[in-house]
PDB file of C-alpha atoms in Angstrom:
ATOM      1  CA  UNK A   1       0.044   0.053  -0.001  1.00 45.00           C
ATOM      2  CA  UNK A   2       2.770   2.420   0.906  1.00 43.00           C
ATOM      3  CA  UNK A   3       4.604   1.519  -2.238  1.00 46.00           C
ATOM      4  CA  UNK A   4       1.577   2.324  -4.266  1.00 50.00           C
ATOM      5  CA  UNK A   5       1.130   5.721  -2.489  1.00 44.00           C
ATOM      6  CA  UNK A   6       4.770   6.611  -2.949  1.00 44.00           C
ATOM      7  CA  UNK A   7       4.788   5.579  -6.790  1.00 43.00           C
ATOM      8  CA  UNK A   8       1.579   7.703  -7.143  1.00 52.00           C
ATOM      9  CA  UNK A   9       3.521  10.673  -5.806  1.00 49.00           C
ATOM     10  CA  UNK A  10       6.808  10.035  -7.438  1.00 45.00           C
ATOM     11  CA  UNK A  11       5.766   9.329 -10.966  1.00 46.00           C
ATOM     12  CA  UNK A  12       3.992  12.701 -11.605  1.00 50.00           C
ATOM     13  CA  UNK A  13       7.273  14.496 -10.241  1.00 45.00           C
ATOM     14  CA  UNK A  14       9.476  12.672 -12.767  1.00 45.00           C
ATOM     15  CA  UNK A  15       6.991  13.650 -15.477  1.00 44.00           C
ATOM     16  CA  UNK A  16       7.215  17.209 -14.356  1.00 45.00           C
ATOM     17  CA  UNK A  17      10.851  17.193 -14.104  1.00 48.00           C
ATOM     18  CA  UNK A  18      11.271  16.405 -17.762  1.00 48.00           C
ATOM     19  CA  UNK A  19       8.242  18.486 -18.942  1.00 47.00           C
ATOM     20  CA  UNK A  20       9.012  21.949 -17.104  1.00 46.00           C
ATOM     21  CA  UNK A  21      12.591  22.573 -18.496  1.00 48.00           C
ATOM     22  CA  UNK A  22      11.203  21.897 -22.160  1.00 48.00           C
ATOM     23  CA  UNK A  23       8.406  24.304 -21.661  1.00 47.00           C
ATOM     24  CA  UNK A  24      10.341  26.973 -20.072  1.00 48.00           C
ATOM     25  CA  UNK A  25      13.226  26.833 -22.766  1.00 48.00           C
ATOM     26  CA  UNK A  26      13.911  29.989 -24.664  1.00 47.00           C
ATOM     27  CA  UNK A  27      16.238  30.666 -27.500  1.00 46.00           C
ATOM     28  CA  UNK A  28      16.502  29.912 -31.085  1.00 48.00           C
ATOM     29  CA  UNK A  29      14.254  26.964 -30.846  1.00 51.00           C
ATOM     30  CA  UNK A  30      11.725  28.840 -28.956  1.00 48.00           C
ATOM     31  CA  UNK A  31       8.623  30.058 -30.871  1.00 54.00           C
ATOM     32  CA  UNK A  32       8.149  33.011 -28.849  1.00 55.00           C
ATOM     33  CA  UNK A  33       7.240  33.941 -25.374  1.00 58.00           C
ATOM     34  CA  UNK A  34       5.409  31.394 -23.339  1.00 56.00           C
ATOM     35  CA  UNK A  35       2.238  32.616 -21.723  1.00 58.00           C
ATOM     36  CA  UNK A  36       2.546  32.988 -17.996  1.00 57.00           C
ATOM     37  CA  UNK A  37       0.082  31.331 -15.581  1.00 60.00           C
ATOM     38  CA  UNK A  38       1.430  33.355 -12.682  1.00 58.00           C
ATOM     39  CA  UNK A  39      -0.986  36.076 -11.604  1.00 60.00           C
ATOM     40  CA  UNK A  40       0.066  39.635 -12.616  1.00 64.00           C
ATOM     41  CA  UNK A  41      -2.116  41.434 -10.013  1.00 67.00           C
ATOM     42  CA  UNK A  42      -3.620  40.645  -6.623  1.00 66.00           C
ATOM     43  CA  UNK A  43      -2.168  39.232  -3.380  1.00 64.00           C
ATOM     44  CA  UNK A  44      -0.250  36.311  -5.220  1.00 60.00           C
ATOM     45  CA  UNK A  45       1.405  38.578  -7.814  1.00 59.00           C
ATOM     46  CA  UNK A  46       4.568  39.139  -5.601  1.00 60.00           C
ATOM     47  CA  UNK A  47       5.037  35.263  -5.126  1.00 57.00           C
ATOM     48  CA  UNK A  48       6.707  33.961  -8.255  1.00 56.00           C
ATOM     49  CA  UNK A  49       8.006  30.349  -8.176  1.00 55.00           C
ATOM     50  CA  UNK A  50      11.433  29.797  -9.682  1.00 55.00           C
ATOM     51  CA  UNK A  51      10.936  27.396 -12.454  1.00 56.00           C
ATOM     52  CA  UNK A  52      13.836  25.189 -13.154  1.00 56.00           C
ATOM     53  CA  UNK A  53      14.504  21.389 -13.266  1.00 59.00           C
ATOM     54  CA  UNK A  54      12.834  19.472 -10.580  1.00 52.00           C
ATOM     55  CA  UNK A  55      15.038  16.991  -8.637  1.00 57.00           C
ATOM     56  CA  UNK A  56      14.708  13.431  -9.773  1.00 55.00           C
ATOM     57  CA  UNK A  57      12.970  11.172  -7.297  1.00 56.00           C
ATOM     58  CA  UNK A  58      15.152   8.947  -5.104  1.00 53.00           C
ATOM     59  CA  UNK A  59      14.784   5.084  -5.067  1.00 53.00           C
ATOM     60  CA  UNK A  60      12.068   3.889  -2.905  1.00 48.00           C
ATOM     61  CA  UNK A  61      13.199   3.162   0.659  1.00 48.00           C
ATOM     62  CA  UNK A  62      13.212  -0.342   1.962  1.00 46.00           C
ATOM     63  CA  UNK A  63      10.082   0.071   4.159  1.00 46.00           C
ATOM     64  CA  UNK A  64       8.006   0.568   0.969  1.00 46.00           C
ATOM     65  CA  UNK A  65       8.264  -2.802  -0.390  1.00 45.00           C
ATOM     66  CA  UNK A  66       4.669  -4.092   0.403  1.00 47.00           C
ATOM     67  CA  UNK A  67       5.643  -5.169   3.933  1.00 46.00           C
ATOM     68  CA  UNK A  68       7.967  -7.998   2.741  1.00 45.00           C
ATOM     69  CA  UNK A  69      10.723  -6.643   4.761  1.00 43.00           C
ATOM     70  CA  UNK A  70      13.508  -7.200   2.063  1.00 43.00           C
ATOM     71  CA  UNK A  71      16.032  -4.517   1.710  1.00 43.00           C
ATOM     72  CA  UNK A  72      18.486  -3.792  -1.048  1.00 42.00           C
ATOM     73  CA  UNK A  73      20.502  -6.910  -1.993  1.00 44.00           C
ATOM     74  CA  UNK A  74      18.568  -9.082   0.368  1.00 45.00           C
ATOM     75  CA  UNK A  75      16.545 -11.969  -1.021  1.00 46.00           C
ATOM     76  CA  UNK A  76      13.825 -14.074   0.568  1.00 45.00           C
ATOM     77  CA  UNK A  77      15.759 -17.165  -0.035  1.00 45.00           C
ATOM     78  CA  UNK A  78      18.711 -15.935   2.141  1.00 51.00           C
ATOM     79  CA  UNK A  79      16.262 -15.659   5.091  1.00 80.00           C
ATOM     80  CA  UNK A  80      15.468 -19.363   5.128  1.00 91.00           C
ATOM     81  CA  UNK A  81      16.798 -21.266   8.025  1.00 94.00           C
ATOM     82  CA  UNK A  82      14.889 -24.460   9.184  1.00 96.00           C
ATOM     83  CA  UNK A  83      15.494 -27.218  11.655  1.00 96.00           C
ATOM     84  CA  UNK A  84      13.694 -30.485  10.416  1.00 96.00           C
ATOM     85  CA  UNK A  85      13.433 -33.279  12.870  1.00 97.00           C
ATOM     86  CA  UNK A  86      12.206 -36.509  11.413  1.00 97.00           C
ATOM     87  CA  UNK A  87      11.247 -39.858  13.289  1.00 96.00           C
ATOM     88  CA  UNK A  88      10.045 -43.324  12.629  1.00 95.00           C
ATOM     89  CA  UNK A  89      10.310 -43.258   8.754  1.00 93.00           C
ATOM     90  CA  UNK A  90      11.737 -46.632   8.414  1.00 91.00           C
ATOM     91  CA  UNK A  91      14.138 -45.296   5.680  1.00 90.00           C
ATOM     92  CA  UNK A  92      17.909 -45.662   6.428  1.00 90.00           C
ATOM     93  CA  UNK A  93      19.500 -42.330   7.029  1.00 88.00           C
ATOM     94  CA  UNK A  94      16.115 -40.345   6.899  1.00 92.00           C
ATOM     95  CA  UNK A  95      15.506 -40.139  10.623  1.00 95.00           C
ATOM     96  CA  UNK A  96      17.343 -37.313  12.707  1.00 95.00           C
ATOM     97  CA  UNK A  97      17.534 -33.571  12.993  1.00 97.00           C
ATOM     98  CA  UNK A  98      18.752 -31.644  10.127  1.00 96.00           C
ATOM     99  CA  UNK A  99      19.615 -28.002   9.600  1.00 96.00           C
ATOM    100  CA  UNK A 100      18.658 -26.365   6.309  1.00 96.00           C
ATOM    101  CA  UNK A 101      19.875 -22.994   5.074  1.00 94.00           C
ATOM    102  CA  UNK A 102      19.133 -21.520   1.652  1.00 92.00           C
ATOM    103  CA  UNK A 103      20.896 -18.518  -0.080  1.00 84.00           C
ATOM    104  CA  UNK A 104      23.519 -20.004  -0.240  1.00 89.00           C
ATOM    105  CA  UNK A 105      22.558 -23.749   0.470  1.00 91.00           C
ATOM    106  CA  UNK A 106      24.065 -25.026   3.679  1.00 92.00           C
ATOM    107  CA  UNK A 107      23.399 -26.978   6.739  1.00 94.00           C
ATOM    108  CA  UNK A 108      23.246 -30.635   7.318  1.00 94.00           C
ATOM    109  CA  UNK A 109      20.094 -31.567   5.377  1.00 95.00           C
ATOM    110  CA  UNK A 110      20.916 -34.630   3.087  1.00 93.00           C
ATOM    111  CA  UNK A 111      19.129 -33.025   0.057  1.00 94.00           C
ATOM    112  CA  UNK A 112      19.857 -29.430   0.895  1.00 94.00           C
ATOM    113  CA  UNK A 113      19.834 -27.961  -2.793  1.00 95.00           C
ATOM    114  CA  UNK A 114      16.630 -29.897  -3.685  1.00 96.00           C
ATOM    115  CA  UNK A 115      14.943 -28.799  -0.488  1.00 95.00           C
ATOM    116  CA  UNK A 116      15.856 -25.053  -1.052  1.00 94.00           C
ATOM    117  CA  UNK A 117      14.564 -25.374  -4.742  1.00 94.00           C
ATOM    118  CA  UNK A 118      11.334 -26.807  -3.469  1.00 93.00           C
ATOM    119  CA  UNK A 119      10.955 -23.912  -0.963  1.00 92.00           C
ATOM    120  CA  UNK A 120      11.754 -21.386  -3.611  1.00 91.00           C
ATOM    121  CA  UNK A 121       9.120 -23.067  -5.938  1.00 92.00           C
ATOM    122  CA  UNK A 122       6.555 -22.813  -3.414  1.00 89.00           C
ATOM    123  CA  UNK A 123       7.356 -19.364  -2.433  1.00 86.00           C
ATOM    124  CA  UNK A 124       7.061 -18.051  -6.030  1.00 85.00           C
ATOM    125  CA  UNK A 125       3.282 -18.310  -5.663  1.00 83.00           C
ATOM    126  CA  UNK A 126       0.819 -16.775  -3.373  1.00 79.00           C
ATOM    127  CA  UNK A 127      -0.964 -19.963  -2.945  1.00 76.00           C
ATOM    128  CA  UNK A 128       2.290 -21.747  -2.062  1.00 79.00           C
ATOM    129  CA  UNK A 129       3.358 -19.133   0.465  1.00 80.00           C
ATOM    130  CA  UNK A 130       0.032 -19.439   2.143  1.00 79.00           C
ATOM    131  CA  UNK A 131      -0.302 -23.367   2.090  1.00 85.00           C
ATOM    132  CA  UNK A 132       3.027 -24.895   2.270  1.00 87.00           C
ATOM    133  CA  UNK A 133       3.490 -25.117   6.071  1.00 90.00           C
ATOM    134  CA  UNK A 134      -0.247 -24.728   6.883  1.00 90.00           C
ATOM    135  CA  UNK A 135      -1.685 -27.600   9.060  1.00 91.00           C
ATOM    136  CA  UNK A 136      -4.764 -29.293   8.031  1.00 90.00           C
ATOM    137  CA  UNK A 137      -7.746 -27.460   9.511  1.00 91.00           C
ATOM    138  CA  UNK A 138      -9.767 -29.092  12.232  1.00 91.00           C
ATOM    139  CA  UNK A 139     -13.025 -30.681  10.779  1.00 93.00           C
ATOM    140  CA  UNK A 140     -11.543 -31.469   7.418  1.00 93.00           C
ATOM    141  CA  UNK A 141     -12.840 -34.784   5.965  1.00 95.00           C
ATOM    142  CA  UNK A 142      -9.862 -36.970   5.077  1.00 94.00           C
ATOM    143  CA  UNK A 143      -9.520 -40.504   3.896  1.00 95.00           C
ATOM    144  CA  UNK A 144      -8.649 -42.997   6.611  1.00 94.00           C
ATOM    145  CA  UNK A 145      -5.412 -44.235   4.953  1.00 94.00           C
ATOM    146  CA  UNK A 146      -2.457 -44.829   7.354  1.00 93.00           C
ATOM    147  CA  UNK A 147       0.646 -43.855   5.648  1.00 93.00           C
ATOM    148  CA  UNK A 148       3.093 -45.004   8.439  1.00 94.00           C
ATOM    149  CA  UNK A 149       4.352 -43.854  11.777  1.00 95.00           C
ATOM    150  CA  UNK A 150       6.648 -41.220  10.475  1.00 96.00           C
ATOM    151  CA  UNK A 151       6.484 -37.838  12.123  1.00 96.00           C
ATOM    152  CA  UNK A 152       8.308 -34.558  11.552  1.00 97.00           C
ATOM    153  CA  UNK A 153       8.623 -31.070  13.029  1.00 97.00           C
ATOM    154  CA  UNK A 154       9.937 -28.031  11.228  1.00 96.00           C
ATOM    155  CA  UNK A 155      10.870 -24.999  13.222  1.00 96.00           C
ATOM    156  CA  UNK A 156      12.664 -21.802  11.836  1.00 95.00           C
ATOM    157  CA  UNK A 157      12.363 -19.021   9.385  1.00 93.00           C
ATOM    158  CA  UNK A 158      11.210 -19.331   5.800  1.00 91.00           C
ATOM    159  CA  UNK A 159      11.182 -16.269   3.615  1.00 86.00           C
ATOM    160  CA  UNK A 160      11.254 -14.074   6.789  1.00 84.00           C
ATOM    161  CA  UNK A 161       8.248 -15.784   8.281  1.00 88.00           C
ATOM    162  CA  UNK A 162       8.370 -17.939  11.532  1.00 91.00           C
ATOM    163  CA  UNK A 163       7.595 -21.553  10.965  1.00 93.00           C
ATOM    164  CA  UNK A 164       6.622 -24.047  13.706  1.00 95.00           C
ATOM    165  CA  UNK A 165       4.698 -26.978  12.278  1.00 95.00           C
ATOM    166  CA  UNK A 166       4.438 -30.840  12.606  1.00 95.00           C
ATOM    167  CA  UNK A 167       3.613 -33.301  10.003  1.00 95.00           C
ATOM    168  CA  UNK A 168       2.727 -37.015   9.997  1.00 95.00           C
ATOM    169  CA  UNK A 169       1.362 -39.636   7.869  1.00 95.00           C
ATOM    170  CA  UNK A 170      -1.771 -40.616   9.963  1.00 94.00           C
ATOM    171  CA  UNK A 171      -4.420 -39.994   7.236  1.00 95.00           C
ATOM    172  CA  UNK A 172      -4.900 -38.920   3.543  1.00 95.00           C
ATOM    173  CA  UNK A 173      -4.752 -35.183   4.229  1.00 95.00           C
ATOM    174  CA  UNK A 174      -1.521 -35.501   6.325  1.00 95.00           C
ATOM    175  CA  UNK A 175       0.067 -37.863   3.650  1.00 95.00           C
ATOM    176  CA  UNK A 176      -0.730 -35.300   0.865  1.00 94.00           C
ATOM    177  CA  UNK A 177       0.766 -32.522   3.131  1.00 94.00           C
ATOM    178  CA  UNK A 178       3.893 -34.605   3.846  1.00 95.00           C
ATOM    179  CA  UNK A 179       4.360 -35.390   0.067  1.00 94.00           C
ATOM    180  CA  UNK A 180       4.041 -31.670  -0.717  1.00 93.00           C
ATOM    181  CA  UNK A 181       6.994 -30.974   1.572  1.00 94.00           C
ATOM    182  CA  UNK A 182       9.389 -33.610  -0.210  1.00 95.00           C
ATOM    183  CA  UNK A 183      12.312 -33.097  -0.357  1.00 95.00           C
ATOM    184  CA  UNK A 184      12.350 -30.865   2.767  1.00 95.00           C
ATOM    185  CA  UNK A 185      11.000 -33.986   4.484  1.00 95.00           C
ATOM    186  CA  UNK A 186      12.229 -37.381   3.297  1.00 95.00           C
ATOM    187  CA  UNK A 187      10.289 -39.383   0.603  1.00 93.00           C
ATOM    188  CA  UNK A 188       8.866 -42.274   2.510  1.00 90.00           C
ATOM    189  CA  UNK A 189       6.455 -43.604  -0.212  1.00 81.00           C
TER     190      UNK A 189
END
């Protein structure tokens, strides 16, 4: 909202900065005197603004970025730091606690780059940002399929947002949710 308001004010200034010098130019290219819009009599006659080039607008400050909180040179991916704890998967090497950092990829996650790519893919859409870590709402009708005893907890920061969620494979909704988080969570299908 602030960005839109600032752009609404800045764009007309930029147009005026280029239009005013051209309109006030005099010399061989001028076709004669330019009519004045300044009053010649009355209380405002004494106040004559000095016309000249208007200053160019400065770049928008960081707080006008739609509340995303990213400053110059900072990316959303660089603000991803998650701790993923997984238990009871039955897959060798999949259980444990892993650190995942994106931008650059780091930590102890066994599939760090693929996990960061998945998070970036989900973060590229509004629906992905809203749904990725959202738990299944209470009262949702889910199929009664048991996908195993695997459980996971993901805690940390993703794109500057706090994350603290759990996942399991206790029913169809949770299985689908788990699968949407692969490879952040291990593929246990």
